[in-house]
Coordinates of C-alpha atoms in Angstrom, one line a residue:
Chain A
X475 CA 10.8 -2.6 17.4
X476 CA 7.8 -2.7 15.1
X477 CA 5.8 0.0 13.9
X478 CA 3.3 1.6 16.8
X479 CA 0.5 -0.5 16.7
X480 CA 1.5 -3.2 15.1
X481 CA 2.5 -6.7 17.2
X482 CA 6.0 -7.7 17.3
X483 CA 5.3 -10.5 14.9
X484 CA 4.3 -8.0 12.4
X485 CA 8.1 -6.5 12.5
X486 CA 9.7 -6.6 8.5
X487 CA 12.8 -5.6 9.7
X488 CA 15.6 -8.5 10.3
X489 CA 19.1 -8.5 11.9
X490 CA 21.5 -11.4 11.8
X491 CA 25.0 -12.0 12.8
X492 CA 28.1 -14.2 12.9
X493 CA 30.3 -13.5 15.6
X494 CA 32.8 -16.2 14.0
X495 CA 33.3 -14.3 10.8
X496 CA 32.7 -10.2 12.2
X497 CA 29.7 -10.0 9.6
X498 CA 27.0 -8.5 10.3
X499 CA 23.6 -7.8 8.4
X500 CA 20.7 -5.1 8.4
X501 CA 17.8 -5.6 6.6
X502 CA 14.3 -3.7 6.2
X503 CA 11.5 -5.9 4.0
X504 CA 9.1 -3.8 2.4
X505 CA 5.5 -3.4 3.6
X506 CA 3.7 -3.1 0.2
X507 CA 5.2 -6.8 -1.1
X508 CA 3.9 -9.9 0.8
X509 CA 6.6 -12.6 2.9
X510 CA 8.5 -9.5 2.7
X511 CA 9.6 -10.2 6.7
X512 CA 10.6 -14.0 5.2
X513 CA 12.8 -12.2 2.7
X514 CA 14.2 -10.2 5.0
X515 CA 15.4 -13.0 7.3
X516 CA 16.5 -15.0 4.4
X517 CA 18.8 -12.5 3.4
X518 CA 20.2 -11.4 6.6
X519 CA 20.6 -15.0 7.1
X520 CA 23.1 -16.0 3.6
X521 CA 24.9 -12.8 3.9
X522 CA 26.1 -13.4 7.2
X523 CA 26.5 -17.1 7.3
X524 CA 27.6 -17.4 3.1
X525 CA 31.3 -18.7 2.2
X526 CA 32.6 -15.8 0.1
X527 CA 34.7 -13.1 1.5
X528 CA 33.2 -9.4 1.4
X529 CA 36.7 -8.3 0.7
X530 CA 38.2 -10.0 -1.9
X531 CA 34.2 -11.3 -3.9
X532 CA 32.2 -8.5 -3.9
X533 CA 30.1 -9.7 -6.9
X534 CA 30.0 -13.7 -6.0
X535 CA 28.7 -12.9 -2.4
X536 CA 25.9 -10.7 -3.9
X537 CA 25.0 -13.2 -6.7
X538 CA 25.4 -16.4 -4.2
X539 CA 23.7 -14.7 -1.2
X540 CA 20.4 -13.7 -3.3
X541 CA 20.4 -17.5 -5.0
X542 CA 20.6 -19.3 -1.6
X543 CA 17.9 -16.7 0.6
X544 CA 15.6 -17.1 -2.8
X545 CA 15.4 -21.4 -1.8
X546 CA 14.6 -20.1 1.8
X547 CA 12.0 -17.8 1.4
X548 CA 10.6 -20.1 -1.5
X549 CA 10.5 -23.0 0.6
X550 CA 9.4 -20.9 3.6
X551 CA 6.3 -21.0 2.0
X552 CA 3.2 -23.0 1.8
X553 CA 2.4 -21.9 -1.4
X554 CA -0.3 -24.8 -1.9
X555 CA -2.4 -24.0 1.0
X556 CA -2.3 -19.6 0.8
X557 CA -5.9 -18.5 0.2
X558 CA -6.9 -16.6 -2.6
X559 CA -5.6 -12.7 -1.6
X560 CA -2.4 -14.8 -0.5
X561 CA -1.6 -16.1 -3.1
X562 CA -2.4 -13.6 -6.0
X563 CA 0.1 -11.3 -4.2
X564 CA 2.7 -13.9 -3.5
X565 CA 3.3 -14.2 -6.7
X566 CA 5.2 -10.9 -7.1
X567 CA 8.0 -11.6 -4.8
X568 CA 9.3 -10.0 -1.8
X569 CA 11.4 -7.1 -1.7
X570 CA 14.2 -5.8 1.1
X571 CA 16.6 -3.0 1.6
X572 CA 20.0 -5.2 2.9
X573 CA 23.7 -3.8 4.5
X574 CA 25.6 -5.4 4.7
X575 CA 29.4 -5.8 7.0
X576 CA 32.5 -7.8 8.1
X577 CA 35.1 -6.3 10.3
X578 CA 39.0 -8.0 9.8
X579 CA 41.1 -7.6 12.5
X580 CA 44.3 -5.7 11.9
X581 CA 47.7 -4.9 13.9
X582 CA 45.7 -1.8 15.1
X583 CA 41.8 -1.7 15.4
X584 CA 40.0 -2.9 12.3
X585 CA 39.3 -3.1 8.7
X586 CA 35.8 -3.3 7.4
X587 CA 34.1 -4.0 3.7
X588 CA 30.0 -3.2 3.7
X589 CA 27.4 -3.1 0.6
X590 CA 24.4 -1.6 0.4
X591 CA 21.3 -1.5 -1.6
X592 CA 18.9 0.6 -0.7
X593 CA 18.1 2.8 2.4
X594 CA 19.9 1.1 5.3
X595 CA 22.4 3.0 6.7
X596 CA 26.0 2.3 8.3
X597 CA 27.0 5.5 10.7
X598 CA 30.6 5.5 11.7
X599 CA 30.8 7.7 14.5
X600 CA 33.8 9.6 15.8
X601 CA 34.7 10.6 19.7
X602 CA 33.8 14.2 18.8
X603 CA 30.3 13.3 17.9
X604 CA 30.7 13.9 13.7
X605 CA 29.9 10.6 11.6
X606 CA 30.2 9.3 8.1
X607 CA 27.6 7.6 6.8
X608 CA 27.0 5.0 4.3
X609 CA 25.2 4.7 1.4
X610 CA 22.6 8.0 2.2
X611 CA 24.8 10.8 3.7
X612 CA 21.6 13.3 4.1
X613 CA 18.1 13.2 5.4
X614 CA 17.1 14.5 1.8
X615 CA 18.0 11.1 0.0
X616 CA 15.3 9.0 1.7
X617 CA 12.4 8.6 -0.5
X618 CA 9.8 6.1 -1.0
X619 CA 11.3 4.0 -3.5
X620 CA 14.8 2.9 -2.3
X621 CA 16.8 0.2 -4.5
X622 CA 15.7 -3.3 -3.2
X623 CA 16.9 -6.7 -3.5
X624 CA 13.9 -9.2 -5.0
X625 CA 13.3 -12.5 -3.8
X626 CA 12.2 -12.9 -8.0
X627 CA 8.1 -14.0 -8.8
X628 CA 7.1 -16.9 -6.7
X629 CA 4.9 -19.8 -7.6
X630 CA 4.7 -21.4 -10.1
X631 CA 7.4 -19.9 -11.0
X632 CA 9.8 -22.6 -9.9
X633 CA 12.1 -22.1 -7.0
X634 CA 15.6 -22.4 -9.2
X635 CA 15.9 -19.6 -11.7
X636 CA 18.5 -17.2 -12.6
X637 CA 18.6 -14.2 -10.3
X638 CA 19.1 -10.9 -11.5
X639 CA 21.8 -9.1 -8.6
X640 CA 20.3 -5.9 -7.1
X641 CA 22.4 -2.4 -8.1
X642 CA 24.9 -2.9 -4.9
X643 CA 27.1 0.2 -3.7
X644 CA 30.1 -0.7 -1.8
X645 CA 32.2 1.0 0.7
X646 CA 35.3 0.2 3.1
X647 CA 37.2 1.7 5.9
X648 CA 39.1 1.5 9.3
X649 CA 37.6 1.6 12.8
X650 CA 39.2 1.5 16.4
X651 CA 38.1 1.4 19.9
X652 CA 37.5 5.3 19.9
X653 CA 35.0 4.9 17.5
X654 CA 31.1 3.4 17.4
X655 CA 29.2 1.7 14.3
X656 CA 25.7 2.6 14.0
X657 CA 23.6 0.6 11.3
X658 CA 20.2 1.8 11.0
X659 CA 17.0 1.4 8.9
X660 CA 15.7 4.1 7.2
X661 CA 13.4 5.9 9.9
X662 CA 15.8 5.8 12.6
X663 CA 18.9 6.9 10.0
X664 CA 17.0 9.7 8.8
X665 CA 16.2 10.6 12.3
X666 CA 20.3 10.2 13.8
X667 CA 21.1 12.4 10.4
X668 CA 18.0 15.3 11.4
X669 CA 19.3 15.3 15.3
X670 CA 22.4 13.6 15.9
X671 CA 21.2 12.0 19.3
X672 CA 23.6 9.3 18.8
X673 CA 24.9 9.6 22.2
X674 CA 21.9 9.9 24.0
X675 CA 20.8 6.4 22.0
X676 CA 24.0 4.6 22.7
X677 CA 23.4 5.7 26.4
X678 CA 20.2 3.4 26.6
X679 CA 21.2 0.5 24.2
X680 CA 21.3 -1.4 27.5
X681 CA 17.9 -0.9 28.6
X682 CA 15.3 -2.2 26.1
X683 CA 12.4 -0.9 27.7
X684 CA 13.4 2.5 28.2
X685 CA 15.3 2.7 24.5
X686 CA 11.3 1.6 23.2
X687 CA 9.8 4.5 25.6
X688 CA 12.3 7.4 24.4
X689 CA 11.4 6.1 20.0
X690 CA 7.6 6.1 20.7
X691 CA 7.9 9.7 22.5
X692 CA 9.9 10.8 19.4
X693 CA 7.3 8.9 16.8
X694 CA 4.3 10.4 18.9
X695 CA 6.4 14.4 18.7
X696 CA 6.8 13.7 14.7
X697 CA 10.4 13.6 14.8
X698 CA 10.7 10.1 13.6
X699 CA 8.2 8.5 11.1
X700 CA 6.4 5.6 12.7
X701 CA 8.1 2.7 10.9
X702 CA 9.6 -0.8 12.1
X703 CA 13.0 0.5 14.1
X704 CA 16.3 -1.6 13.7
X705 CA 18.7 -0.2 15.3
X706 CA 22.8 -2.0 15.8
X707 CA 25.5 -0.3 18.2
X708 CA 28.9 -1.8 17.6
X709 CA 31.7 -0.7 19.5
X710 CA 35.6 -2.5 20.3
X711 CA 36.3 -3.3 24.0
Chain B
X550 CA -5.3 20.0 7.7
X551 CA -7.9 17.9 6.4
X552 CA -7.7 14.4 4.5
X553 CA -4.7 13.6 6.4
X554 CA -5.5 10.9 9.4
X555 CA -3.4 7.7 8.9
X556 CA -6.0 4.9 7.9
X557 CA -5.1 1.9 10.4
X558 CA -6.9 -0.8 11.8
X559 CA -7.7 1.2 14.8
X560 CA -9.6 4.4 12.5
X561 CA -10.0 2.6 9.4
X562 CA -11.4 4.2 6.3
X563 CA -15.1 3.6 4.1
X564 CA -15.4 3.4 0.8
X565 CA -19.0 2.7 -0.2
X566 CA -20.5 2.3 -3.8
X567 CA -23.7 3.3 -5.1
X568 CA -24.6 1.3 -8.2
X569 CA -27.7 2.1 -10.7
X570 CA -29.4 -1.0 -11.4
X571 CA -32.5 0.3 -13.7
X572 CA -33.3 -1.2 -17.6
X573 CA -30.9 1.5 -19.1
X574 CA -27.9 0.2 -17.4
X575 CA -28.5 -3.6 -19.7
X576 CA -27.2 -1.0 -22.2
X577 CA -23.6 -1.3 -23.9
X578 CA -21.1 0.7 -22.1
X579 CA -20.0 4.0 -24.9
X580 CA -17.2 1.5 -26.6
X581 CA -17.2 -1.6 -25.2
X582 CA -18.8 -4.5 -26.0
X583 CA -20.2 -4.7 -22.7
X584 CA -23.2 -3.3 -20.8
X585 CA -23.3 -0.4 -18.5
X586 CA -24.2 -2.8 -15.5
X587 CA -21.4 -5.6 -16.3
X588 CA -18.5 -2.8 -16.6
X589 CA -19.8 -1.0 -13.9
X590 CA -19.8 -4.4 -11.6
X591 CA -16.3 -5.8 -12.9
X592 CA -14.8 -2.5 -12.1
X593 CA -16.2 -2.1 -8.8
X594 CA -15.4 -5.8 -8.1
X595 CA -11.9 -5.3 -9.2
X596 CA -11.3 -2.3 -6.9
X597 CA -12.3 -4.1 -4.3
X598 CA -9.5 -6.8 -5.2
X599 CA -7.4 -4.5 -5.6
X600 CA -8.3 -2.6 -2.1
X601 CA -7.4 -6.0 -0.8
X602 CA -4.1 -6.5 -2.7
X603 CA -3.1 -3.0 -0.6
X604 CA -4.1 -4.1 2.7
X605 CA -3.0 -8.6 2.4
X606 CA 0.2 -8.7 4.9
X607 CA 1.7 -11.8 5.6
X608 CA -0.6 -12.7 8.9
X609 CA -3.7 -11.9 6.7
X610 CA -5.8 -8.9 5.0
X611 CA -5.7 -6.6 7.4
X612 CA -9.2 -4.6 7.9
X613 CA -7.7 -0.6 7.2
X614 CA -11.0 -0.7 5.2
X615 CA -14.5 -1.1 5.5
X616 CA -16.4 -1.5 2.5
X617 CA -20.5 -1.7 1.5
X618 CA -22.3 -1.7 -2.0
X619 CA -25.7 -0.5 -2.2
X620 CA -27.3 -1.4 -5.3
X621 CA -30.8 1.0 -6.6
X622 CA -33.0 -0.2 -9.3
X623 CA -33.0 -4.3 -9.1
X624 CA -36.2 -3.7 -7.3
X625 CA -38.6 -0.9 -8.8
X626 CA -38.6 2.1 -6.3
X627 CA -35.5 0.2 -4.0
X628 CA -32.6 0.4 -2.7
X629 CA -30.2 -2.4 -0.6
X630 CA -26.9 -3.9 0.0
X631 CA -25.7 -6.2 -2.9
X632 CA -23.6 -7.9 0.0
X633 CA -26.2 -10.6 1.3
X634 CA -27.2 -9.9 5.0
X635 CA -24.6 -7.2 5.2
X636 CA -24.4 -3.7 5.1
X637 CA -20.7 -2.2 5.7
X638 CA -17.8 -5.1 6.0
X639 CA -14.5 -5.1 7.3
X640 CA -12.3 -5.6 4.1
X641 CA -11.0 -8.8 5.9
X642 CA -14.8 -10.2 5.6
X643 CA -14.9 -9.6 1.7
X644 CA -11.7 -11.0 1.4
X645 CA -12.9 -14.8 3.0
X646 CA -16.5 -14.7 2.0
X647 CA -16.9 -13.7 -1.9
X648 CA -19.9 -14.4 -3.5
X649 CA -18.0 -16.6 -5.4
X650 CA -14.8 -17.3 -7.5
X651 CA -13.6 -17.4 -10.9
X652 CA -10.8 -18.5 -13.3
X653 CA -8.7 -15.7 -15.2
X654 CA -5.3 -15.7 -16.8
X655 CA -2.2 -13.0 -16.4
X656 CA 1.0 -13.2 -18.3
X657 CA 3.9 -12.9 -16.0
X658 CA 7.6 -13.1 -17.0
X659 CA 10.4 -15.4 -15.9
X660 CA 13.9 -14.0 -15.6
X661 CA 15.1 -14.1 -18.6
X662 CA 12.0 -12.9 -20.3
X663 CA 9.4 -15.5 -21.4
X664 CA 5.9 -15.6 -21.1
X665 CA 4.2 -17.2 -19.0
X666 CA 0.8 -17.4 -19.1
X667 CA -1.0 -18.3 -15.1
X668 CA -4.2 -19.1 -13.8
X669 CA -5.6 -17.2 -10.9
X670 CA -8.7 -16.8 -9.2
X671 CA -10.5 -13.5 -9.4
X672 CA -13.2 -13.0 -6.7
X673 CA -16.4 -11.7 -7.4
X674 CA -18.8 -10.1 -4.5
X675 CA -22.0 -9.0 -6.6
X676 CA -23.0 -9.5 -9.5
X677 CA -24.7 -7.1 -12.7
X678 CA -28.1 -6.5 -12.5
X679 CA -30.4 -4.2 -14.7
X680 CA -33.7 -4.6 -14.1
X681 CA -36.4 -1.5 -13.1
X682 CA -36.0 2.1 -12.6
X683 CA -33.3 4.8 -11.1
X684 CA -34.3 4.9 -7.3
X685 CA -31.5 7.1 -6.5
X686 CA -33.1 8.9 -3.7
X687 CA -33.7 5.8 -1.7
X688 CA -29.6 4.8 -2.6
X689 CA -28.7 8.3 -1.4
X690 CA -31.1 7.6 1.6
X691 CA -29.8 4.2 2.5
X692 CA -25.9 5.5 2.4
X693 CA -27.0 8.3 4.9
X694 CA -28.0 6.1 7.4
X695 CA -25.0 3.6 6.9
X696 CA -22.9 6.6 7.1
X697 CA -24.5 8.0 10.0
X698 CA -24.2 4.9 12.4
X699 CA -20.3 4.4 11.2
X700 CA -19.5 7.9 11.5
X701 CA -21.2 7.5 15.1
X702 CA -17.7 4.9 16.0
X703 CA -15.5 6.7 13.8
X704 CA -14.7 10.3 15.0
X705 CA -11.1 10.1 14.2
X706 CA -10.9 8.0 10.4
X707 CA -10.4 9.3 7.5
X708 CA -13.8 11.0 5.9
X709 CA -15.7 8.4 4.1
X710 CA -15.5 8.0 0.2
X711 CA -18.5 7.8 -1.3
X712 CA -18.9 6.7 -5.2
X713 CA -22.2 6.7 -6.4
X714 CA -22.3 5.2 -10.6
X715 CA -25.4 6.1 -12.7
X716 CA -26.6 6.8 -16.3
X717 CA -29.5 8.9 -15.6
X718 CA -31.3 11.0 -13.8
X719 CA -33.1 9.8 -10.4
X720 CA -36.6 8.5 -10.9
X721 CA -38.0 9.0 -7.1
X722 CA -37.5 12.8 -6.1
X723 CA -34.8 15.2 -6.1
X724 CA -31.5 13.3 -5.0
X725 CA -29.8 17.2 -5.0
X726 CA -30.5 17.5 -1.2
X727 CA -30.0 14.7 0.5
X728 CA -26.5 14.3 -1.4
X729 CA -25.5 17.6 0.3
X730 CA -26.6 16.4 3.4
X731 CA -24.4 13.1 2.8
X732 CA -21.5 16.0 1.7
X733 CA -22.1 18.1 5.1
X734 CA -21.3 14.8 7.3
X735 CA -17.5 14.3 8.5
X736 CA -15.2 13.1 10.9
X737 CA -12.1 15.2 12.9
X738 CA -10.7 14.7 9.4
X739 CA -13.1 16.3 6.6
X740 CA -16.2 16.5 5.1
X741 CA -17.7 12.9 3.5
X742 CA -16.2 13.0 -0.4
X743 CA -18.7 12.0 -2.9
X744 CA -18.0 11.3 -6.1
X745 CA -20.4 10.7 -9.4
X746 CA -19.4 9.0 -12.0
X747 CA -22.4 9.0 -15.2
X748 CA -21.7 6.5 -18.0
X749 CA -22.7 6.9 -21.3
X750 CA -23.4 4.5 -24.1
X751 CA -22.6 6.5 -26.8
X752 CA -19.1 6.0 -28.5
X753 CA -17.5 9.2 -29.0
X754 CA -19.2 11.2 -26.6
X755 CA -17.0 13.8 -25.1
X756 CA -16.7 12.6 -21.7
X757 CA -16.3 15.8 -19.0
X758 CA -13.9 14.6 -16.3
X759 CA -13.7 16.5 -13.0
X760 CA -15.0 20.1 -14.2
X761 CA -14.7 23.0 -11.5
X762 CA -17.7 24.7 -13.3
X763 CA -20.9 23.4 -14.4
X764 CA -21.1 25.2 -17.5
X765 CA -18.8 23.5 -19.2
X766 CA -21.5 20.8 -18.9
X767 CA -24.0 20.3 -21.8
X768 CA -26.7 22.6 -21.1
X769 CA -29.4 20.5 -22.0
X770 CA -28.7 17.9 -19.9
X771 CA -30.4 18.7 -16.5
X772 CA -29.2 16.0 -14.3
X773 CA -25.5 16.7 -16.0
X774 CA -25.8 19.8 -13.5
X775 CA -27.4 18.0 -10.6
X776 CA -24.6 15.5 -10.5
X777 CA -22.0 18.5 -10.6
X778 CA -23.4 19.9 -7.6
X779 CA -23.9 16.6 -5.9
X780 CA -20.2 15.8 -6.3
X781 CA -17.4 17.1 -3.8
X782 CA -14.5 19.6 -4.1
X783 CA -11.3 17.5 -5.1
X784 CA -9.0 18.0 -1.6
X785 CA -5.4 18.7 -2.5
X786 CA -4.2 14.7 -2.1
X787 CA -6.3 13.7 -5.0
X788 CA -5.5 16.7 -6.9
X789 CA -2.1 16.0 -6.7
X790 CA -2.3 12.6 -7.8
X791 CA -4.9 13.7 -10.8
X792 CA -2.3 16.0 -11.6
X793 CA 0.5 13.4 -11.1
X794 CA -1.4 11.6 -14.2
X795 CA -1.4 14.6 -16.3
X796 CA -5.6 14.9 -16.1
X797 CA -6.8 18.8 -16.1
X798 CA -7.7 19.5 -13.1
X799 CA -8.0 22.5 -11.0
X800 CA -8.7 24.0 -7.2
X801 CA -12.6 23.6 -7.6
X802 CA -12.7 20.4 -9.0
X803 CA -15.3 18.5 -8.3
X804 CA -15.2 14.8 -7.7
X805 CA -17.2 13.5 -11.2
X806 CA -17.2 12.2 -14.5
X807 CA -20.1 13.0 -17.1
X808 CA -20.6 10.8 -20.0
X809 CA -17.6 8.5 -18.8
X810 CA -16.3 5.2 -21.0
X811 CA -15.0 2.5 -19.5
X812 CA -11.1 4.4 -19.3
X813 CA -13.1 7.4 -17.5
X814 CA -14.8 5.2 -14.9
X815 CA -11.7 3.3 -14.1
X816 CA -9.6 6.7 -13.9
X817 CA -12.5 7.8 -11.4
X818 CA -12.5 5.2 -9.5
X819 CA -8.5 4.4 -9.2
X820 CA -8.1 8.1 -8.2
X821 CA -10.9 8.3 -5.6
X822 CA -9.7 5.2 -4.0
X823 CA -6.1 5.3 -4.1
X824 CA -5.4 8.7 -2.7
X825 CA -6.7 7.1 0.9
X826 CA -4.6 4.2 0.9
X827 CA -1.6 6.9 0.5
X828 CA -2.4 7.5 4.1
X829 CA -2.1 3.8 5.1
X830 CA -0.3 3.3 8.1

């Protein structure tokens, strides 16, 4: 959901997924760059749907995901026709926080490899209500200048230059059907970490409306900062 | 606590300049080659660009700001808004309508390090002008009444910011009262901050940046005084951020420059505007 009183076109925030290959992707563009919601989608987009393995590549996915979503949020652009303010702001590039996941199936349950740059955050949470967390594992590592992957300068800058791969952190693990994934962006992580309502979250996953309701009550009571809200449940049937 | 209300597009914030337009002001700034009136108008122009930077999103500048200029001095005995037909503007407005546009070049870097050198178009909303004498009063007098009719729709924005640039004293009265007046007004939020920056055109002058007492001003200056006591308290957000850029500051320290170059009038006027956008939604 976006930000309280913003529209839902204004949301930076950008999930994508590909049921085919278990990967799933998180991302939270950054308000101060501009096209930072273009970015966001465009990296959501080759992480999920790119050819290299998270397992076995690490280092090619990164570099090949970040080349591919640069033509896509280069050429998402009209950079012609932008007025003025447009334009002069364009030219910096768009920045994102990205997580990264894929889940391979195993004899029992599942294996997973994510990566992570910046301040989304993968919770894997246990039937007794403790988690792990991934890459932040406390409320007092968010800050206002997480790591972020660049979309590099725009025009006229051309579209194919080198790109220079984000610092990426990368993590793997196990998870069965007892277990839940949460990924989150940085608002709503900081928030599970401060009062561990995962359950009470996980309860109303299924009803939109009243999921919206029960984040703009805890916005409005300054528990959670008012910010776009991603939020991903993942669980095994 | 004050100073702390979330500028949005629902309780935007003001930022309104005061600009001295009299003769003295066709003087060179202290250590530039240019004069008072064209630094003074490039810099205001240019933080109104970069207001405008802070608040372009993808579906357009959104208005978290409103913005007016008043300009004293072009006329003898006058004051008025340099933005034709307008008085305050949604920052969106500015952003489609400047009084015009020119060329200028940045250097930006490709990837693996090389220079490029780029066009872009710089707007320009007003433009230098120093023509009669310091009407400051009738400034001081105009602002009050802008203030008063936004404050009337504004209860719960951020106080206004109020930046008035001169080199002298005030030709037309006493401007000591009526900026106290301007000082007293508020919203939910605070008290309206003014801030005074004076320029000087002598290279080397000491330059007194954001003094909590007036006697470290030079005594035989009378208006140096006046402006002390004209200018606001410094609230703890642009404290911090002074402090945050190593400047001497202090509780009691008062919004204002005296005998400011062209480094101290851009320091003012980075500090008194960025500490509001901070509270940007």
């Amino acid at each position: 959901m976006s930000k309280l009183g913003n529209s839902e076109a204004d949301c930076e925030d950008s999930f994508n997924s590909n049921v085919r290959t278990l990967r799933y992707a998180v991302a939270d563009g950054a308000s101060s760059s501009l096209f930072s919601d273009v970015w966001a989608r465009a990296i959501t987009e080759t992480t999920v749907f790119g050819t290299q393995d998270f397992f076995t590549e690490p280092d090619k996915l990164i570099e090949n995901m970040i080349q591919k979503a640069r033509l896509v949020w280069y050429e998402h652009i009209n950079w012609q026709s932008l007025p003025w303010f447009h334009k002069n702001k364009a030219i910096a590039g768009s920045h994102s926080t990205l997580l990264g996941v894929e889940f391979k199936k195993e004899s029992s349950g599942y294996s997973y490899s994510t990566f992570a740059v910046g301040d989304t955050v993968l919770f894997k949470l246990q039937p007794d209500g403790t988690y792990e967390s991934f890459p932040l594992t406390s409320p007092k590592e968010f800050n206002n200048t997480p790591s972020l992957v660049w979309s590099g300068k725009g025009y006229p800058i051309p579209k194919n230059v080198r790109m220079i791969s984000p610092k990426t952190v990368w993590a793997s693990g196990t998870f069965n059907s007892s277990q839940c994934i949460f990924i989150a962006t940085d608002a709503v992580a900081k928030w599970l970490m401060e009062y561990g309502k995962f359950n009470e979250v996980r309860n109303l996953m299924y009803d939109k409306e009243k999921l919206r309701r029960y984040f703009t009550n805890e916005i409005n009571s300054k528990k959670m900062r008012n910010d776009d809200l991603t939020l991903v449940i993942l669980s095994l049937k | 606590m004050a100073y702390s209300s979330e500028i949005s597009r629902r309780n935007p914030g003001l930022f309104l300049f005061l600009i001295d337009q009299s003769r003295s002001m066709s003087h060179k700034l202290g250590g530039t080659l240019r004069s008072k009136s064209q630094e003074a108008a490039d810099a205001i122009n240019r933080q109104i660009y970069e207001l405008i930077y802070r608040c372009t999103k993808s579906d357009g500048v959104r208005d978290y700001f409103d913005i007016g200029i008043i300009g004293y001095g072009a006329v003898s005995d006058s004051a008025d808004s340099l933005l034709k037909d307008e008085t305050i503007v949604p920052i969106s407005k500015l952003a489609e309508n400047p009084l015009r546009m020119e060329k200028r070049t940045e250097k930006i870097s490709d990837p693996d390090g090389n220079e490029v050198e780029t066009e872009f178009e710089f707007p320009v909303w007003f433009e230098p002008v120093a023509n009669s004498n310091t009407p400051m009063v009738k400034g001081l007098k105009l602002a009050q009444e802008w203030l008063d009719d936004w404050l009337a729709e504004h209860h719960d924005s951020y106080p206004p910011v109020v930046i008035n640039i001169s080199d002298g004293a005030a030709t037309d009265g006493d401007p000591l009262e009526i900026a106290k007046a301007i000082i007293s007004m508020s919203t939910q939020d605070g008290n309206v901050l003014f801030w005074n920056c004076h320029l000087s055109e002598l290279k080397g002058q000491k330059p007194v940046a954001f003094p909590a007492d007036s006697t470290v001003l030079p005594s035989n200056e009378k208006f140096a005084t006046q402006l002390f006591e004209m200018s606001s308290e410094l609230p703890d957000s642009f404290l911090n951020l002074a402090q945050e850029r190593a400047l001497d500051v202090q509780p009691g320290s008062r919004a204002y420059v005296f005998n400011a170059g062209l480094d101290e009038l851009l320091e003012l006027l980075d500090i008194g505007t960025r500490a509001p956008t901070e509270n940007l939604q």
